[in-house]
Structures are given as structure tokens and as C-alpha cells.
Short mmCIF file of C-alpha atoms in Angstrom, two decimals:
data_model
loop_
_atom_site.label_atom_id
_atom_site.label_comp_id
_atom_site.label_asym_id
_atom_site.label_seq_id
_atom_site.Cartn_x
_atom_site.Cartn_y
_atom_site.Cartn_z
CA MET A 1 -31.82 4.72 17.75
CA ASP A 2 -28.13 4.83 16.35
CA ARG A 3 -27.31 1.33 15.24
CA SER A 4 -23.53 2.52 16.76
CA ALA A 5 -24.44 3.51 20.00
CA LEU A 6 -25.81 0.05 20.28
CA GLU A 7 -22.87 -2.49 18.31
CA PRO A 8 -18.88 -2.45 19.78
CA GLU A 9 -16.80 -1.23 17.11
CA ARG A 10 -14.06 -3.29 15.82
CA GLY A 11 -11.31 -1.50 15.13
CA ALA A 12 -10.16 0.44 12.50
CA GLU A 13 -7.56 2.58 10.46
CA VAL A 14 -6.21 3.72 7.21
CA VAL A 15 -2.53 3.72 6.49
CA VAL A 16 -1.81 6.86 4.63
CA PHE A 17 0.19 6.52 1.51
CA ALA A 18 2.23 9.62 -0.38
CA PRO A 19 2.26 8.77 -4.67
CA ASP A 20 6.32 7.91 -3.62
CA GLY A 21 4.51 5.08 -1.62
CA SER A 22 6.05 7.05 1.66
CA GLU A 23 3.92 6.21 4.75
CA LEU A 24 1.72 9.98 5.24
CA ALA A 25 0.18 9.39 8.51
CA ASN A 26 -1.67 5.42 10.36
CA VAL A 27 -4.75 6.89 11.66
CA ALA A 28 -7.29 4.96 13.98
CA LEU A 29 -10.56 5.45 12.80
CA SER A 30 -13.30 6.95 15.53
CA GLY A 31 -16.35 7.99 16.02
CA ASN A 32 -18.70 8.16 13.45
CA ARG A 33 -17.49 10.32 11.24
CA MET A 34 -13.95 11.48 9.21
CA THR A 35 -12.86 13.77 6.78
CA VAL A 36 -10.57 13.56 4.69
CA GLY A 37 -9.36 16.74 2.15
CA ARG A 38 -6.04 19.29 1.99
CA LEU A 39 -6.75 21.43 4.39
CA PRO A 40 -5.62 19.77 8.42
CA ASP A 41 -7.17 23.28 9.95
CA VAL A 42 -11.09 21.11 8.70
CA ASN A 43 -10.18 17.93 8.09
CA ASP A 44 -9.28 14.63 10.44
CA ILE A 45 -7.17 13.24 7.26
CA ALA A 46 -5.17 16.49 5.23
CA LEU A 47 -3.23 15.14 2.22
CA GLN A 48 -0.49 16.98 1.58
CA PRO A 49 1.70 18.71 0.21
CA ASP A 50 -0.59 19.15 -2.72
CA PRO A 51 1.31 21.61 -4.55
CA GLU A 52 -1.55 21.59 -8.01
CA LEU A 53 -4.24 21.89 -5.71
CA LEU A 54 -6.40 18.89 -6.44
CA VAL A 55 -7.63 17.99 -3.68
CA THR A 56 -11.04 19.35 -2.34
CA ARG A 57 -9.81 21.81 0.72
CA GLY A 58 -12.76 20.15 3.68
CA ALA A 59 -13.82 16.89 3.56
CA HIS A 60 -12.73 15.94 -0.14
CA LEU A 61 -14.53 12.79 1.18
CA THR A 62 -15.68 11.71 4.20
CA LEU A 63 -15.46 8.11 6.35
CA GLU A 64 -18.27 7.16 8.07
CA ARG A 65 -19.24 4.49 10.44
CA ASP A 66 -22.60 2.34 10.07
CA GLY A 67 -22.49 -0.61 13.26
CA ALA A 68 -19.76 -1.94 12.45
CA ARG A 69 -18.55 -1.19 8.53
CA TRP A 70 -17.20 2.07 8.21
CA PHE A 71 -18.58 3.80 4.73
CA VAL A 72 -16.22 5.85 2.20
CA LEU A 73 -18.85 8.81 0.50
CA ASP A 74 -16.68 11.72 -1.97
CA GLY A 75 -17.66 14.83 -0.75
CA GLY A 76 -18.57 15.80 -4.77
CA SER A 77 -14.79 16.64 -5.17
CA VAL A 78 -13.62 18.34 -8.73
CA ASN A 79 -11.17 15.30 -8.89
CA GLY A 80 -13.32 12.30 -7.63
CA THR A 81 -12.85 9.84 -5.08
CA PHE A 82 -11.40 6.52 -6.05
CA LEU A 83 -11.17 2.79 -4.83
CA ARG A 84 -8.79 -0.14 -5.65
CA ARG A 85 -10.15 -3.36 -5.05
CA GLY A 86 -7.75 -5.97 -6.14
CA LYS A 87 -6.42 -5.13 -9.62
CA GLU A 88 -9.28 -2.24 -9.97
CA LEU A 89 -9.42 0.35 -9.67
CA GLN A 90 -13.41 2.30 -9.48
CA ARG A 91 -14.90 5.71 -8.94
CA VAL A 92 -16.96 6.13 -6.04
CA THR A 93 -19.69 7.03 -6.88
CA GLY A 94 -22.77 6.86 -3.87
CA ARG A 95 -21.59 6.08 -0.02
CA THR A 96 -19.54 2.39 -0.71
CA PRO A 97 -18.43 0.22 2.34
CA LEU A 98 -15.02 -0.71 2.43
CA HIS A 99 -13.70 -4.27 2.91
CA ASP A 100 -9.81 -5.22 5.05
CA GLY A 101 -7.21 -4.10 2.03
CA ASP A 102 -9.09 -1.50 0.05
CA ALA A 103 -7.02 1.90 -0.69
CA ILE A 104 -8.90 5.16 -1.19
CA CYS A 105 -7.70 7.08 -4.31
CA VAL A 106 -7.10 10.44 -4.39
CA VAL A 107 -5.34 11.59 -7.77
CA ALA A 108 -3.00 14.21 -5.84
CA SER A 109 -0.89 15.24 -9.00
CA ILE A 110 -0.98 14.08 -12.89
CA THR A 111 2.26 14.31 -15.30
CA GLU A 112 3.05 15.50 -18.94
CA THR A 113 1.69 11.93 -20.18
CA ASP A 114 -1.70 12.47 -17.70
CA GLU A 115 -1.06 9.75 -15.51
CA ARG A 116 -2.58 10.13 -12.57
CA ARG A 117 -0.01 10.27 -8.81
CA PHE A 118 -2.54 9.23 -6.06
CA PHE A 119 -2.64 9.01 -2.36
CA GLU A 120 -3.64 6.39 -1.14
CA LEU A 121 -5.25 5.65 2.17
CA ALA A 122 -5.44 1.65 3.08
CA PHE A 123 -8.07 0.50 5.02
CA ARG A 124 -7.08 -2.54 7.84
CA ALA A 125 -10.02 -3.60 9.61
CA THR A 126 -8.33 -4.47 12.55
CA GLU A 127 -8.82 -6.59 15.31
CA ASP A 128 -10.06 -5.65 19.24
CA SER A 129 -6.65 -7.25 21.66
CA GLN A 130 -8.92 -7.24 24.43
CA ALA A 131 -10.93 -10.02 22.61
CA THR A 132 -11.77 -12.70 23.47
CA ARG A 133 -9.82 -15.60 21.16
CA PRO A 134 -11.48 -19.13 19.97
CA VAL A 135 -9.61 -22.02 21.51
CA PRO A 136 -8.01 -22.64 17.74
CA GLU A 137 -10.12 -26.24 16.20
CA ALA A 138 -8.73 -28.56 14.21
CA ILE A 139 -7.87 -27.29 10.96
CA SER A 140 -9.51 -29.41 8.33
CA LEU A 141 -7.30 -30.62 5.04
CA SER A 142 -10.52 -30.66 2.82
CA ALA A 143 -10.27 -28.46 -0.28
CA GLU A 144 -13.07 -26.68 0.52
CA ALA A 145 -12.18 -23.47 1.49
CA HIS A 146 -9.00 -24.41 3.56
CA GLU A 147 -6.80 -21.63 2.63
CA CYS A 148 -3.33 -20.06 4.20
CA LEU A 149 -0.15 -19.57 3.40
CA SER A 150 2.95 -22.13 2.89
CA TYR A 151 6.90 -21.23 3.20
CA ASP A 152 9.90 -23.81 2.79
CA LEU A 153 12.32 -22.39 5.30
CA ASP A 154 14.24 -24.36 3.22
CA GLU A 155 14.40 -22.97 -0.80
CA ALA A 156 13.13 -20.19 0.54
CA ARG A 157 8.98 -20.43 -1.08
CA LEU A 158 6.41 -18.60 -0.26
CA VAL A 159 3.14 -20.89 -1.50
CA LEU A 160 -0.43 -18.81 -0.98
CA VAL A 161 -2.05 -22.73 -0.75
CA ARG A 162 -6.70 -22.70 -1.73
CA GLY A 163 -7.55 -26.01 -1.69
CA ASP A 164 -5.85 -27.98 -4.61
CA GLU A 165 -4.62 -24.88 -5.65
CA LYS A 166 -1.72 -23.29 -5.30
CA HIS A 167 0.32 -20.60 -6.41
CA GLU A 168 3.84 -18.83 -5.57
CA ILE A 169 3.99 -15.72 -4.18
CA GLU A 170 6.82 -13.33 -4.93
CA ILE A 171 8.61 -11.88 -3.40
CA ARG A 172 11.50 -9.61 -1.98
CA ALA A 173 14.78 -10.48 0.85
CA GLN A 174 12.90 -8.31 3.62
CA ALA A 175 9.40 -9.27 3.29
CA HIS A 176 11.65 -13.83 3.06
CA LEU A 177 12.57 -12.92 6.54
CA LEU A 178 9.91 -11.35 7.56
CA VAL A 179 7.62 -14.48 6.48
CA ARG A 180 10.62 -17.15 7.98
CA TYR A 181 10.53 -15.28 11.60
CA MET A 182 6.71 -16.04 11.90
CA VAL A 183 6.59 -18.72 10.07
CA GLU A 184 9.00 -19.72 13.13
CA ARG A 185 6.84 -18.53 15.48
CA ASN A 186 3.88 -19.87 14.71
CA ALA A 187 5.78 -23.33 14.16
CA ALA A 188 6.88 -22.89 18.41
CA ILE A 189 3.09 -22.89 19.13
CA GLY A 190 1.77 -26.10 17.20
CA GLY A 191 0.59 -23.83 14.16
CA SER A 192 -2.30 -21.31 15.16
CA PRO A 193 -1.32 -17.82 14.49
CA ALA A 194 1.14 -16.26 16.83
CA LEU A 195 1.32 -12.21 17.17
CA CYS A 196 4.28 -11.12 16.33
CA THR A 197 5.19 -7.58 17.96
CA HIS A 198 5.96 -4.42 16.27
CA ASP A 199 9.73 -4.61 17.82
CA GLU A 200 9.96 -8.57 17.12
CA LEU A 201 10.00 -8.14 13.16
CA MET A 202 11.84 -5.49 13.09
CA GLN A 203 14.01 -7.41 15.05
CA ALA A 204 13.91 -10.17 12.68
CA VAL A 205 14.34 -8.03 9.74
CA TRP A 206 16.86 -5.72 10.07
CA ALA A 207 18.77 -7.36 13.30
CA ASP A 208 20.93 -4.05 14.94
CA GLU A 209 20.74 -1.65 11.64
CA PRO A 210 20.32 1.70 12.58
CA LEU A 211 18.31 4.34 11.30
CA HIS A 212 15.27 1.55 10.35
CA THR A 213 11.70 2.86 11.73
CA ARG A 214 8.07 1.34 12.25
CA VAL A 215 7.26 3.22 9.30
CA GLU A 216 9.13 0.92 7.16
CA LEU A 217 8.15 -2.41 9.14
CA THR A 218 4.19 -1.35 7.99
CA LYS A 219 5.13 -0.35 4.49
CA LEU A 220 7.03 -4.27 4.23
CA VAL A 221 3.81 -5.72 5.38
CA TRP A 222 1.77 -3.61 2.92
CA GLU A 223 3.19 -4.77 0.11
CA LEU A 224 3.58 -8.70 1.24
CA ARG A 225 -0.22 -8.07 1.30
CA LYS A 226 -0.55 -6.30 -2.36
CA LYS A 227 1.44 -9.81 -3.48
CA LEU A 228 -2.01 -11.58 -2.52
CA GLU A 229 -4.85 -9.17 -3.37
CA PRO A 230 -4.50 -10.62 -6.61
CA PHE A 231 -5.52 -13.70 -4.70
CA ASN A 232 -7.97 -11.98 -2.25
CA ALA A 233 -6.05 -13.37 0.28
CA GLU A 234 -4.61 -10.60 2.33
CA HIS A 235 -6.43 -10.95 5.00
CA LEU A 236 -4.52 -13.86 6.09
CA ILE A 237 -1.83 -10.92 7.67
CA GLU A 238 -3.57 -9.81 10.56
CA ASN A 239 -2.93 -6.57 11.66
CA ALA A 240 -3.30 -6.64 15.57
CA ARG A 241 -3.69 -2.52 16.24
CA ARG A 242 -1.13 -1.58 17.55
CA LEU A 243 0.63 -4.35 18.66
CA GLY A 244 1.45 -6.20 15.66
CA TYR A 245 0.86 -8.88 13.33
CA ARG A 246 -0.44 -12.55 12.10
CA LEU A 247 0.17 -14.21 9.68
CA ARG A 248 -1.94 -17.57 9.08
CA THR A 249 0.16 -20.39 7.90
CA CYS A 250 -0.38 -23.80 6.47
CA PRO A 251 -0.67 -26.88 10.27
CA PRO A 252 2.01 -28.72 10.41
CA THR A 253 1.97 -32.26 8.44
CA ARG A 254 1.60 -34.95 10.71
CA ASP A 255 3.77 -37.67 10.44
#
């Protein structure tokens, strides 16, 4: 019997980026198998434009679901499929499980200096917006397994706290506005991760400035996760599918 028919599907999506970093598509993964290739007529996800014809026409790679997990598998392509996890970029050689924050990379162009530029499919394992959320328990501040983000509103400093370790995260001005708003929303409900909708966050970052889009917000969150990747902490920014984001911040200190 197919296990995927028995296990509830965990929401997942891929955000497709062009080599220049612009977002091409945001695709919710569905069914048990999705193909990625050059031509839109024969693939679920098309990687275009591809003027150098480096992407296989049909099924350059496949995304396969097994139970509650997703896997990537190269389709025997000429130029290969790669997986970026943290700072490492490795060629996909078999059926490889995907983790939240992984980036599937497909060669899009080669420069005159032989530098490879990639299409990137950022994998996001999103939470079910209708799932029952547990009541937050008291959070221990012991060094064991405690991990959260701390933000100093006065000094505008973002710090990753992991046990006794602290790592300052350098972010750009718009990311500061995003984080500040999410931290304040958490504080307003006692420190638990608050759901911040897309519209709320766009208002917090750009206020009434015209011509800003949801694509820019997605890219801003993606950049912030990239800053956390070297510490394997990108999961501290949660994606609530089609709704918005949550930020896992450190609990308020008690006087």
C-alpha cells in the first residue's frame, strides 16, 4: 500500500529564482511526483529563459513525495542537478531527501571565465495553517538545545542565541524593519511566535511606498534565512503557507 495515502501531506513549496536572484515562481508541491525542466508543456515547473539550452527539455529533475517527505532525483541530465545546503554545494547522485531551507540548483549559464550561474529552487517545508497548535510550554533557558533570535530594539542588533553562544547577524536596513515588527508582535502576545501576515509585513517594511510586491517580501525573507544558514538556524523563520511568517524569538527576561 502507498504510504503517502496514509500519512497526511505536509505542506511544501519551492520558490524558483533566476540566476540574477529575481523570483520566477512560487509553486506549492502536490501529488507524489513533480517534474522540473526547460519546457512548460511537459513539466510541472519550467526553468526559463534558457537561451544556452543547458536545462533538459523534460524532467531534468523530479521532486518525489514519500509519506510526509520530499526527495529530489536527477533525471539523467547532461549538466546535472545540485543541492546547496548551508555553504556546501553537492551534485545530486541519487534520491536525496530535502530539508527546509535547501536550494536545488540547475546550471542556467556559464560565463566566459567558466563560472556557473544557477536557477535555484528554494525548498520550504511549510506548516499546515489549519493544524492544531499546541499551547506553548514554559521555555527553559538552559544551554542545552535552547535556540532563538534576540533583537535589541535600541541598538538594532540581531543576535542568534544558541545555549551559551551568541552570534550577531548582519542584515540590511529593510530586514531590520521586518525583524523589528515581528519582534514587537511577539512581545505583544507574551513572547510566542506571532503570525505576521504578508500585508502586515509589507506595510512594516515599505509603509505606503508604491510599486512594492509580494515577490520583494519573499526575497527579503529568503535573504534573512540565507544569513542564518551557516548556523543551521533558518528554521527560526517559519513560513505559514499562503498566510505569512513567524519568527522564533528569545523569551522575555523576567525581572
